[in-house]
Coordinates of N, CA and C and ligand atoms in Angstrom, one line a residue:
A103 N -117.1 111.7 -58.4 CA -117.8 111.9 -56.6 C -118.8 113.5 -56.9
R104 N -120.3 113.0 -56.6 CA -121.4 113.8 -56.4 C -121.4 114.8 -55.8
R105 N -121.6 116.4 -56.3 CA -121.5 117.3 -55.6 C -123.0 117.5 -55.0
L106 N -123.5 118.1 -56.5 CA -124.8 118.6 -55.8 C -125.4 117.9 -57.2
E107 N -126.6 117.2 -56.7 CA -127.5 117.1 -57.3 C -129.5 117.4 -57.5
A108 N -130.1 117.3 -58.5 CA -131.7 117.8 -58.4 C -132.4 116.8 -59.0
F109 N -133.2 116.3 -58.3 CA -134.6 115.5 -58.8 C -135.5 116.3 -59.6
E110 N -135.9 116.1 -60.9 CA -137.6 116.3 -60.8 C -138.1 117.8 -60.1
L111 N -137.0 118.9 -60.9 CA -137.3 120.2 -59.9 C -138.6 120.8 -60.5
Y112 N -140.0 121.4 -59.5 CA -141.0 122.1 -60.3 C -141.1 123.1 -59.7
R113 N -141.4 124.6 -59.7 CA -141.5 125.5 -59.0 C -141.9 126.6 -60.1
F114 N -144.0 126.4 -59.8 CA -144.4 127.2 -59.8 C -144.2 129.2 -58.9
Y115 N -145.8 130.0 -60.4 CA -145.9 131.3 -59.1 C -147.0 131.6 -59.8
H116 N -148.1 132.2 -58.9 CA -149.2 132.4 -59.1 C -148.9 133.8 -58.9
S117 N -150.0 134.6 -59.7 CA -150.3 135.6 -59.4 C -151.3 135.9 -60.6
G118 N -152.7 136.4 -59.2 CA -154.0 136.1 -59.3 C -154.4 134.9 -60.1
E119 N -154.7 135.6 -61.7 CA -155.7 133.7 -62.7 C -153.9 133.3 -63.5
D120 N -153.0 133.8 -63.0 CA -152.2 133.9 -64.1 C -151.1 132.7 -63.1
E121 N -150.3 131.4 -63.9 CA -149.7 130.5 -63.1 C -148.6 130.7 -63.9
T122 N -147.3 130.7 -63.4 CA -145.8 130.3 -64.7 C -145.0 129.5 -63.5
V123 N -145.1 128.6 -65.0 CA -143.9 127.8 -64.9 C -142.4 127.9 -65.1
A124 N -141.9 127.5 -64.0 CA -140.4 128.6 -63.8 C -139.7 127.4 -64.2
L125 N -140.1 126.4 -63.5 CA -138.9 124.7 -64.0 C -140.6 123.7 -63.6
R126 N -139.7 122.8 -64.9 CA -140.5 122.0 -65.1 C -140.0 120.7 -65.2
G127 N -139.7 119.9 -64.3 CA -139.1 118.5 -63.8 C -137.3 118.6 -64.6
V128 N -136.9 119.4 -63.7 CA -135.3 119.8 -64.2 C -134.4 118.9 -62.9
S129 N -133.6 117.7 -63.4 CA -132.7 117.1 -63.0 C -131.3 117.4 -63.6
L130 N -130.7 117.3 -62.6 CA -128.7 117.6 -63.2 C -128.2 116.8 -61.8
R131 N -127.1 116.8 -62.3 CA -126.4 116.0 -61.2 C -124.6 116.7 -61.4
L132 N -124.1 117.3 -60.6 CA -123.0 118.3 -61.2 C -121.8 117.5 -59.9
Q133 N -120.2 117.0 -60.9 CA -119.8 115.9 -60.2 C -118.5 116.8 -59.9
A134 N -118.0 116.8 -59.0 CA -116.3 116.9 -58.5 C -115.9 117.0 -60.1
E135 N -115.0 118.8 -59.9 CA -113.8 119.2 -61.4 C -114.9 119.5 -62.4
E136 N -116.0 119.5 -61.8 CA -116.3 119.5 -63.0 C -117.4 121.5 -63.6
F137 N -116.8 121.9 -64.4 CA -117.0 123.7 -64.7 C -118.3 123.3 -65.8
V138 N -119.3 124.2 -65.5 CA -121.0 123.3 -66.2 C -121.5 124.5 -66.3
A139 N -121.7 125.6 -67.6 CA -122.1 126.5 -68.1 C -123.9 126.3 -68.7
L140 N -125.0 126.9 -67.7 CA -126.2 127.0 -67.4 C -126.7 128.3 -68.7
I141 N -127.1 127.9 -70.4 CA -127.1 129.1 -70.8 C -128.5 128.5 -71.2
G142 N -129.7 129.9 -71.5 CA -130.9 130.1 -71.6 C -131.1 132.0 -71.8
P143 N -132.8 131.4 -72.9 CA -132.8 133.1 -73.1 C -133.2 133.6 -71.8
S144 N -133.4 135.1 -71.5 CA -134.3 135.5 -70.5 C -135.4 135.2 -70.3
G145 N -135.6 134.6 -68.9 CA -136.7 134.5 -68.3 C -137.0 132.3 -68.4
S146 N -136.0 131.7 -69.0 CA -136.1 131.1 -69.0 C -136.4 129.8 -67.7
G147 N -135.8 130.4 -66.5 CA -135.6 129.3 -65.1 C -134.5 129.3 -65.0
K148 N -132.9 130.2 -65.1 CA -131.7 129.7 -65.3 C -132.0 130.4 -63.2
S149 N -132.4 131.5 -63.5 CA -132.3 132.1 -61.2 C -132.5 131.6 -60.9
T150 N -134.3 131.2 -60.8 CA -135.4 130.2 -60.6 C -134.5 128.9 -60.2
L151 N -134.2 128.5 -61.0 CA -133.2 126.8 -61.0 C -131.7 127.1 -59.8
L152 N -131.0 127.9 -59.9 CA -129.8 128.9 -59.2 C -130.3 128.6 -58.1
A153 N -131.5 129.0 -57.8 CA -131.8 129.5 -56.4 C -132.3 128.2 -55.7
C154 N -132.7 127.5 -56.7 CA -133.2 126.5 -56.0 C -132.1 125.3 -55.2
L155 N -130.7 125.3 -56.0 CA -130.3 124.8 -56.1 C -129.7 124.6 -55.0
A156 N -129.0 126.4 -54.8 CA -128.6 127.8 -53.6 C -129.5 127.1 -52.5
G157 N -130.2 126.3 -52.2 CA -131.4 126.2 -51.5 C -132.2 127.8 -50.5
L158 N -132.0 128.9 -51.7 CA -132.6 129.9 -51.3 C -134.0 130.0 -51.5
D159 N -134.0 129.4 -52.4 CA -136.2 129.1 -53.0 C -135.8 127.6 -52.1
E160 N -137.4 127.0 -52.3 CA -138.0 125.9 -52.2 C -138.8 125.4 -53.8
P161 N -138.5 124.5 -54.1 CA -138.7 124.0 -55.2 C -139.9 123.6 -54.7
D162 N -141.5 123.8 -55.6 CA -143.2 122.8 -55.4 C -142.9 121.5 -55.7
G163 N -141.7 121.0 -56.3 CA -142.1 119.6 -56.7 C -140.3 119.1 -56.4
G164 N -140.0 117.8 -56.5 CA -138.4 117.3 -56.8 C -137.8 117.8 -55.3
Y165 N -136.8 117.7 -55.6 CA -135.9 118.1 -53.7 C -133.8 118.1 -54.5
V166 N -133.4 118.2 -53.5 CA -131.9 118.8 -54.3 C -131.0 118.0 -53.2
E167 N -130.4 117.5 -53.8 CA -129.2 117.2 -52.7 C -127.7 117.3 -53.0
V168 N -127.2 118.0 -51.7 CA -125.9 118.8 -51.3 C -125.2 117.7 -50.8
M169 N -123.9 117.5 -51.1 CA -122.8 115.9 -51.1 C -123.5 115.2 -50.3
G170 N -124.6 114.7 -51.4 CA -125.5 113.6 -50.7 C -126.6 113.6 -49.6
V171 N -126.7 115.3 -49.2 CA -127.7 115.4 -47.7 C -128.9 116.1 -49.0
R172 N -129.7 115.9 -48.2 CA -131.6 116.5 -48.7 C -131.2 117.7 -48.4
M173 N -131.3 118.5 -49.3 CA -131.7 120.0 -48.4 C -132.9 121.0 -49.1
S174 N -133.5 120.2 -49.7 CA -135.2 120.5 -49.8 C -135.7 120.5 -49.1
R175 N -137.0 121.1 -48.7 CA -138.2 121.0 -47.4 C -137.4 121.0 -46.3
R176 N -136.3 120.9 -46.0 CA -135.3 120.8 -44.6 C -135.6 122.3 -43.4
P177 N -135.6 122.1 -42.2 CA -136.0 123.3 -41.6 C -134.7 124.6 -41.8
D178 N -134.9 125.7 -41.7 CA -134.2 126.8 -42.7 C -132.9 126.9 -41.9
A179 N -132.0 126.5 -40.7 CA -130.8 125.8 -39.8 C -130.5 125.0 -40.7
V180 N -131.2 124.1 -41.3 CA -130.4 123.0 -42.0 C -130.1 123.1 -42.9
R181 N -130.8 123.9 -44.1 CA -130.6 124.4 -45.0 C -129.2 125.9 -45.5
A182 N -129.7 126.5 -44.0 CA -128.7 127.9 -43.9 C -127.3 126.5 -43.5
A183 N -126.8 126.3 -42.7 CA -126.0 125.1 -42.5 C -124.8 124.4 -43.8
L184 N -126.2 123.6 -44.8 CA -125.4 123.1 -45.5 C -125.2 123.9 -46.6
R185 N -125.7 124.8 -46.8 CA -124.8 126.2 -47.8 C -123.9 126.6 -46.7
A186 N -123.7 127.2 -46.2 CA -122.5 127.2 -45.8 C -121.3 126.7 -45.5
R187 N -121.6 125.9 -44.9 CA -120.8 124.5 -45.6 C -119.8 124.0 -46.6
H188 N -120.9 123.6 -47.7 CA -120.3 123.4 -49.0 C -120.3 124.5 -50.2
L189 N -121.5 125.4 -50.0 CA -122.0 126.8 -51.4 C -120.9 127.8 -51.7
G190 N -120.8 127.9 -52.3 CA -120.5 129.4 -52.6 C -121.5 129.6 -53.5
I191 N -122.1 131.0 -53.4 CA -123.0 131.7 -53.9 C -122.9 132.9 -54.3
L192 N -123.1 133.0 -55.6 CA -123.5 134.8 -56.2 C -124.5 135.2 -56.9
M193 N -125.4 135.4 -56.7 CA -126.7 135.5 -57.3 C -126.7 136.9 -57.9
Q194 N -127.4 137.4 -58.6 CA -128.0 138.4 -59.3 C -127.5 139.9 -58.6
S195 N -128.2 139.2 -57.0 CA -128.7 140.2 -56.0 C -127.4 140.6 -55.7
G196 N -126.2 140.1 -55.4 CA -124.9 140.4 -54.5 C -124.5 139.6 -53.2
N197 N -124.0 139.1 -52.8 CA -123.3 138.7 -51.8 C -122.9 139.2 -50.5
L198 N -122.4 140.6 -51.2 CA -121.8 141.9 -50.0 C -122.8 142.5 -48.5
F199 N -122.3 142.5 -48.1 CA -123.1 143.1 -46.6 C -122.5 144.6 -47.4
E200 N -123.2 145.6 -47.0 CA -122.6 147.4 -47.6 C -121.7 147.8 -46.1
H201 N -122.2 147.5 -44.8 CA -121.7 147.9 -44.3 C -119.9 146.9 -43.4
L202 N -120.2 146.0 -44.7 CA -118.5 145.7 -44.0 C -117.8 145.6 -45.1
T203 N -116.3 145.7 -44.6 CA -115.6 145.6 -46.0 C -115.4 144.7 -46.9
V204 N -114.6 144.8 -47.3 CA -114.5 143.3 -48.3 C -113.9 142.3 -47.5
E205 N -112.9 142.3 -46.7 CA -112.2 141.9 -46.3 C -112.8 141.3 -45.2
A206 N -113.8 142.4 -44.3 CA -114.8 141.8 -43.4 C -115.7 140.6 -43.9
N207 N -116.3 141.2 -44.9 CA -117.1 140.1 -46.1 C -116.5 138.6 -46.1
M208 N -115.4 138.6 -46.3 CA -114.7 137.1 -46.8 C -114.4 137.0 -45.5
R209 N -114.4 137.3 -44.2 CA -113.9 136.5 -43.4 C -115.4 136.2 -41.7
L210 N -116.0 136.7 -42.6 CA -117.8 136.5 -42.5 C -118.3 134.9 -43.1
Q211 N -118.3 135.2 -44.2 CA -118.4 133.9 -45.1 C -117.7 132.6 -44.7
M212 N -116.3 133.2 -44.5 CA -115.6 132.0 -43.5 C -116.1 131.2 -42.6
S213 N -116.3 132.6 -41.5 CA -116.3 131.9 -40.1 C -118.2 131.5 -40.3
L214 N -119.1 131.7 -41.1 CA -120.5 130.7 -40.9 C -119.4 129.2 -41.2
A215 N -119.3 128.9 -41.9 CA -118.6 128.1 -42.0 C -117.5 126.8 -41.5
G216 N -117.3 128.2 -40.3 CA -116.8 127.2 -39.5 C -114.9 127.5 -39.7
L217 N -114.6 128.3 -41.1 CA -112.8 128.7 -40.7 C -112.7 130.0 -41.2
S218 N -111.5 129.9 -40.4 CA -110.3 131.4 -40.1 C -109.4 130.9 -40.7
D219 N -108.5 131.8 -41.9 CA -107.5 131.4 -42.5 C -107.3 132.4 -43.2
R220 N -106.2 133.9 -42.5 CA -105.5 134.7 -42.8 C -105.1 134.6 -44.4
R221 N -104.3 133.7 -44.2 CA -103.8 133.6 -46.4 C -104.5 133.4 -47.1
R222 N -105.3 132.3 -46.4 CA -106.5 132.5 -48.2 C -107.2 133.3 -48.3
V223 N -107.7 133.8 -47.2 CA -108.0 135.7 -47.9 C -106.9 136.7 -48.3
D224 N -105.8 136.4 -47.8 CA -105.1 137.5 -48.9 C -104.7 136.9 -50.4
H225 N -104.4 135.1 -50.4 CA -104.4 135.2 -51.9 C -105.7 135.0 -52.4
L226 N -106.6 135.4 -52.0 CA -108.0 135.3 -52.9 C -107.5 137.0 -53.4
L227 N -107.6 138.1 -52.4 CA -107.9 139.4 -52.8 C -106.7 139.7 -53.4
E228 N -105.7 138.8 -53.6 CA -104.8 138.9 -54.7 C -104.9 138.3 -55.4
V229 N -105.6 137.0 -56.1 CA -106.1 136.5 -57.7 C -106.9 137.6 -57.7
M230 N -108.2 138.0 -57.4 CA -109.5 139.3 -58.0 C -108.5 140.4 -57.9
G231 N -107.6 140.6 -57.8 CA -106.7 141.7 -58.3 C -107.5 142.8 -57.1
L232 N -108.1 142.6 -56.6 CA -108.3 143.6 -54.6 C -108.0 144.0 -53.5
T233 N -106.5 143.5 -53.7 CA -105.4 143.8 -52.3 C -105.8 145.3 -51.8
R234 N -105.8 146.5 -52.8 CA -106.0 147.8 -52.3 C -107.1 147.9 -51.8
Q235 N -108.5 147.1 -52.6 CA -109.9 147.7 -52.1 C -110.2 146.7 -50.9
R236 N -109.3 146.3 -50.0 CA -109.8 144.7 -49.0 C -110.2 145.5 -48.0
R237 N -110.0 147.1 -47.7 CA -111.1 147.7 -46.2 C -111.8 148.5 -47.0
A238 N -112.1 148.6 -48.4 CA -113.1 149.7 -48.9 C -114.3 148.6 -48.8
H239 N -115.8 149.3 -48.6 CA -116.7 149.0 -48.4 C -117.4 148.8 -50.0
P240 N -118.4 148.0 -50.1 CA -119.1 147.7 -51.6 C -119.8 149.0 -52.0
P241 N -120.0 150.1 -51.6 CA -121.2 151.4 -52.0 C -119.6 151.9 -52.6
Q242 N -118.1 151.5 -52.5 CA -117.2 152.2 -52.7 C -116.4 151.7 -53.8
L243 N -117.1 150.6 -54.6 CA -116.6 149.3 -55.7 C -117.0 150.1 -57.0
S244 N -116.0 149.7 -58.0 CA -116.5 149.7 -59.8 C -117.4 148.6 -60.1
G245 N -117.9 148.7 -61.0 CA -119.2 147.8 -61.3 C -117.6 146.5 -61.1
G246 N -117.2 146.0 -62.1 CA -115.8 145.3 -62.0 C -115.5 144.5 -60.6
E247 N -114.7 145.6 -60.0 CA -114.5 145.3 -58.3 C -115.7 144.9 -57.6
A248 N -117.0 145.0 -57.9 CA -117.8 144.6 -57.1 C -118.5 143.2 -57.2
A249 N -117.9 142.8 -58.6 CA -117.9 141.4 -59.4 C -117.5 140.7 -58.8
R250 N -116.0 141.2 -59.1 CA -114.5 140.7 -58.0 C -115.0 140.4 -57.4
A251 N -115.5 141.1 -55.7 CA -115.6 140.8 -54.7 C -116.6 140.1 -54.4
G252 N -117.5 139.6 -54.8 CA -118.5 138.9 -54.9 C -117.9 137.2 -55.5
L253 N -117.3 137.4 -56.1 CA -116.4 135.9 -56.5 C -116.0 135.8 -55.4
A254 N -114.9 136.5 -54.8 CA -114.0 136.2 -53.7 C -114.8 135.8 -52.9
V255 N -116.0 136.6 -52.1 CA -117.2 136.3 -51.0 C -116.9 135.0 -50.8
A256 N -117.4 134.7 -52.2 CA -118.6 133.2 -52.6 C -117.5 132.4 -52.7
L257 N -115.8 132.3 -53.3 CA -114.9 131.7 -53.0 C -114.8 131.8 -51.5
S258 N -114.8 132.2 -50.7 CA -113.6 132.2 -49.2 C -114.0 131.1 -48.5
A259 N -115.0 130.4 -48.3 CA -115.1 129.9 -47.6 C -115.0 128.0 -48.5
N260 N -113.8 128.5 -49.2 CA -113.5 127.0 -50.1 C -114.9 125.9 -50.1
P261 N -116.2 126.3 -51.0 CA -117.1 125.6 -50.7 C -116.2 124.5 -52.2
R262 N -117.7 123.1 -51.8 CA -117.5 122.0 -53.0 C -118.2 122.8 -54.4
V263 N -118.9 123.2 -54.3 CA -120.0 123.9 -55.1 C -120.4 125.3 -54.8
L264 N -119.5 125.8 -56.3 CA -120.1 127.4 -56.7 C -121.4 127.7 -57.6
L265 N -122.2 128.4 -57.1 CA -123.6 128.6 -58.1 C -123.3 130.3 -58.2
A266 N -122.9 130.5 -59.3 CA -123.4 131.7 -60.1 C -124.3 132.8 -60.9
D267 N -124.7 133.2 -61.0 CA -125.5 133.9 -61.5 C -124.8 135.2 -62.7
E268 N -124.7 134.9 -63.5 CA -123.4 135.7 -64.5 C -122.3 136.5 -63.8
P269 N -121.9 135.8 -63.1 CA -120.9 136.3 -62.3 C -119.5 137.6 -63.4
T270 N -119.4 137.1 -64.4 CA -118.2 138.6 -65.0 C -119.8 139.2 -66.1
A271 N -121.4 139.6 -65.2 CA -121.5 140.5 -65.9 C -120.8 142.2 -66.8
E272 N -120.2 142.4 -65.5 CA -119.7 144.0 -65.4 C -118.3 143.8 -65.6
V273 N -117.6 142.8 -66.0 CA -116.2 142.7 -65.8 C -115.7 142.7 -67.3
D274 N -114.4 143.9 -67.3 CA -113.4 143.7 -68.8 C -113.3 142.3 -69.3
A275 N -112.6 142.3 -70.6 CA -111.9 140.8 -70.9 C -110.9 140.5 -70.4
M276 N -110.6 141.3 -69.9 CA -108.8 140.6 -69.0 C -109.4 140.3 -67.7
T277 N -110.4 140.9 -67.6 CA -110.9 140.7 -65.5 C -111.2 139.4 -65.6
E278 N -112.1 139.2 -66.8 CA -112.5 137.9 -67.0 C -111.9 136.4 -67.6
A279 N -110.7 136.8 -68.0 CA -110.2 135.9 -68.6 C -109.3 135.5 -66.8
T280 N -108.9 135.8 -66.1 CA -108.8 135.9 -64.8 C -109.2 135.3 -64.2
I281 N -109.9 135.9 -63.9 CA -111.3 134.8 -63.2 C -111.9 133.2 -63.9
L282 N -111.7 133.6 -65.0 CA -111.8 131.7 -65.6 C -111.0 130.9 -65.1
T283 N -109.5 131.7 -65.2 CA -108.4 131.1 -65.4 C -108.6 130.4 -63.5
H284 N -109.0 130.9 -62.7 CA -108.8 131.1 -61.4 C -109.9 130.1 -61.1
L285 N -111.1 129.9 -61.6 CA -112.4 128.9 -61.6 C -111.7 127.4 -62.0
R286 N -110.8 127.9 -63.1 CA -110.3 126.5 -63.4 C -109.6 125.6 -62.7
E287 N -108.9 126.1 -62.2 CA -107.8 126.0 -60.9 C -108.8 125.4 -60.3
R288 N -109.5 126.0 -59.4 CA -110.5 125.6 -58.3 C -111.2 124.3 -58.9
C289 N -111.6 124.1 -60.2 CA -112.5 122.8 -61.0 C -111.3 122.2 -59.8
R290 N -110.1 122.4 -60.5 CA -109.4 121.0 -60.8 C -108.9 120.4 -59.2
A291 N -109.4 121.3 -58.4 CA -108.5 121.7 -56.8 C -110.0 120.6 -56.1
G292 N -111.3 120.1 -57.4 CA -112.3 119.2 -56.5 C -113.1 119.9 -56.3
G293 N -113.3 121.3 -56.7 CA -114.7 122.0 -56.8 C -115.8 121.4 -58.3
A294 N -116.2 121.7 -57.9 CA -117.4 121.6 -58.7 C -117.8 123.5 -59.1
I295 N -118.4 123.4 -60.1 CA -118.5 125.0 -60.5 C -120.3 125.0 -61.4
L296 N -121.2 125.3 -61.5 CA -122.3 125.6 -62.1 C -122.2 127.3 -61.9
I297 N -122.0 128.1 -63.7 CA -122.3 129.5 -63.8 C -123.5 129.7 -64.6
A298 N -124.3 130.2 -64.4 CA -125.7 130.6 -65.7 C -125.2 132.1 -66.1
T299 N -124.9 132.2 -67.1 CA -123.8 133.3 -68.2 C -125.0 133.6 -69.3
H300 N -124.9 134.7 -70.2 CA -125.1 134.7 -71.5 C -123.6 134.9 -72.5
S301 N -122.5 134.8 -71.6 CA -121.2 135.3 -72.6 C -120.7 133.9 -72.9
T302 N -120.8 134.2 -74.3 CA -120.6 132.7 -74.6 C -119.3 132.9 -74.7
A303 N -117.9 134.1 -74.7 CA -116.8 133.1 -74.1 C -116.9 133.0 -72.8
L304 N -117.5 132.7 -71.6 CA -117.4 132.3 -70.9 C -117.7 130.7 -70.8
A305 N -119.2 130.9 -71.7 CA -120.0 129.2 -71.8 C -118.8 128.4 -72.7
A306 N -117.6 129.4 -73.6 CA -117.0 128.3 -74.2 C -115.7 127.8 -72.9
H307 N -115.5 128.2 -72.5 CA -114.4 127.4 -71.4 C -115.0 126.6 -70.6
A308 N -116.5 126.2 -70.2 CA -116.9 125.2 -69.5 C -116.6 123.7 -70.3
D309 N -116.8 122.8 -69.3 CA -116.9 121.6 -69.6 C -117.7 120.6 -70.4
R310 N -119.1 121.3 -69.8 CA -120.4 120.8 -69.6 C -121.6 122.2 -70.6
L311 N -122.1 121.8 -71.1 CA -123.5 122.8 -71.2 C -124.5 122.0 -71.0
L312 N -125.1 123.2 -70.5 CA -126.7 123.0 -70.0 C -127.6 123.6 -70.3
C313 N -128.7 123.8 -71.5 CA -129.7 124.7 -71.8 C -131.0 124.7 -71.4
I314 N -131.0 125.7 -70.9 CA -133.1 125.2 -70.5 C -133.1 126.3 -71.3
R315 N -134.6 125.8 -71.4 CA -136.0 126.9 -72.6 C -137.3 126.4 -71.5
D316 N -137.6 127.6 -71.6 CA -139.7 126.6 -70.8 C -139.0 126.4 -69.7
G317 N -138.1 126.2 -69.2 CA -138.1 125.7 -67.8 C -137.8 124.0 -67.6
R318 N -137.1 123.8 -68.6 CA -136.7 121.9 -68.9 C -135.6 122.3 -69.3
I319 N -134.5 121.4 -69.5 CA -132.7 121.1 -69.9 C -133.6 120.5 -71.5
T320 N -132.7 121.2 -72.2 CA -133.0 121.4 -73.8 C -131.7 120.3 -73.9
H321 N -130.9 120.4 -73.5 CA -129.5 120.1 -74.7 C -128.3 119.8 -72.6
D322 N -128.0 118.6 -72.5 CA -127.1 118.3 -71.9 C -125.9 118.0 -72.8
Ligands
ADP579 P1 -134.3 133.7 -66.6 O1 -133.2 133.7 -64.7 O2 -133.9 132.5 -67.2 O3 -134.2 135.1 -66.4 P2 -136.0 133.4 -64.3 O4 -135.8 132.0 -63.6 O5 -136.1 134.5 -63.8 O6 -135.6 133.5 -65.5 O7 -138.0 133.4 -64.4 C1 -138.7 131.9 -65.1 C2 -139.5 132.3 -65.2 O8 -140.0 132.6 -63.7 C3 -139.9 133.9 -65.9 O9 -141.0 133.1 -66.3 C4 -140.2 135.0 -65.3 O10 -141.6 135.6 -65.2 C5 -141.2 134.1 -64.0 N1 -140.7 134.3 -62.6 C6 -139.7 134.6 -61.7 N2 -139.7 134.5 -60.8 C7 -140.9 134.9 -60.5 C8 -141.7 136.0 -59.5 N3 -140.8 136.1 -58.7 N4 -142.7 136.2 -59.4 C9 -143.5 135.1 -60.1 N5 -143.1 134.9 -61.3 C10 -141.6 134.4 -61.6
ADP580 P1 -115.6 112.7 -52.4 O1 -116.6 112.8 -53.0 O2 -115.4 111.0 -53.0 O3 -115.8 111.8 -51.1 P2 -113.6 114.7 -51.5 O4 -114.9 115.2 -51.7 O5 -113.2 113.6 -50.3 O6 -114.3 113.6 -52.6 O7 -112.9 115.0 -52.7 C1 -112.2 114.6 -53.2 C2 -111.0 115.2 -53.3 O8 -111.3 116.6 -53.9 C3 -110.7 115.2 -52.5 O9 -108.7 115.4 -52.4 C4 -110.6 116.9 -51.9 O10 -109.2 117.1 -50.8 C5 -110.9 117.1 -52.8 N1 -111.7 118.6 -52.6 C6 -113.1 118.5 -52.1 N2 -113.6 119.5 -52.2 C7 -112.9 120.3 -52.7 C8 -113.3 121.5 -52.6 N3 -114.2 122.6 -52.6 N4 -111.3 122.8 -52.2 C9 -110.6 122.4 -52.6 N5 -110.4 120.5 -52.5 C10 -111.6 119.7 -52.7

């Protein structure tokens, strides 16, 4: 089952005379139950690609389909609805509102997708080892706790596709193992996962590696 597809994505950045081509014709397809790692050197286009796939950035050429529905160049409200309904997103800028508790951040994400499920919140908090931090605000969390809270929020609406940029950058090896096990279970339950990472441990657990270099997929 197709979850997410990109067709010939291009993204250009202009500053004065200079033009940077961040994406040069990237096409990919994520199927249900796939756990894919996106790896590439710094500046190769990973964050730009994830932002385009998430509908947070618009490609200059090509388009993205989520669950078979085109998302690119649709009105903001359409993109936001597709995102809330189908995608879990964890970018490096974070996905937590600082004035809301961890638990309230999760509930907000669920309500945007039209869901409300107390047990799911409890379960995710437990899996992520955040039961004691449920009423904490993001600025009170350690780096590792914040990373796990971001993932708990991204997963709270049971998304069809999880898009995450370096989700374990600040966590220790034990926590990374816990997170991996949980992501693996989610995959088996029909979700697809795309993670941009520098962690070879994380990449080694993926079913599929996508290598990006200079805005092109060089290996799949
Ligand atoms: P990565 O995530 O792999 O480090 P990025 O997607 O952040 O790569 O960047 C890809 C290229 O696009 C780089 O050359 C980067 O300098 C450039 N770039 C990214 N964002 C911007 C921006 N907002 N303005 C100008 N150039 C950008
Ligand atoms: P198709 O794309 O072929 O219509 P579905 O989207 O209906 O397939 O999903 C196939 C199976 O995966 C179903 O059993 C569905 O319940 C399950 N599934 C799909 N997405 C998720 C998800 N995000 N979390 C858990 N289970 C899911």
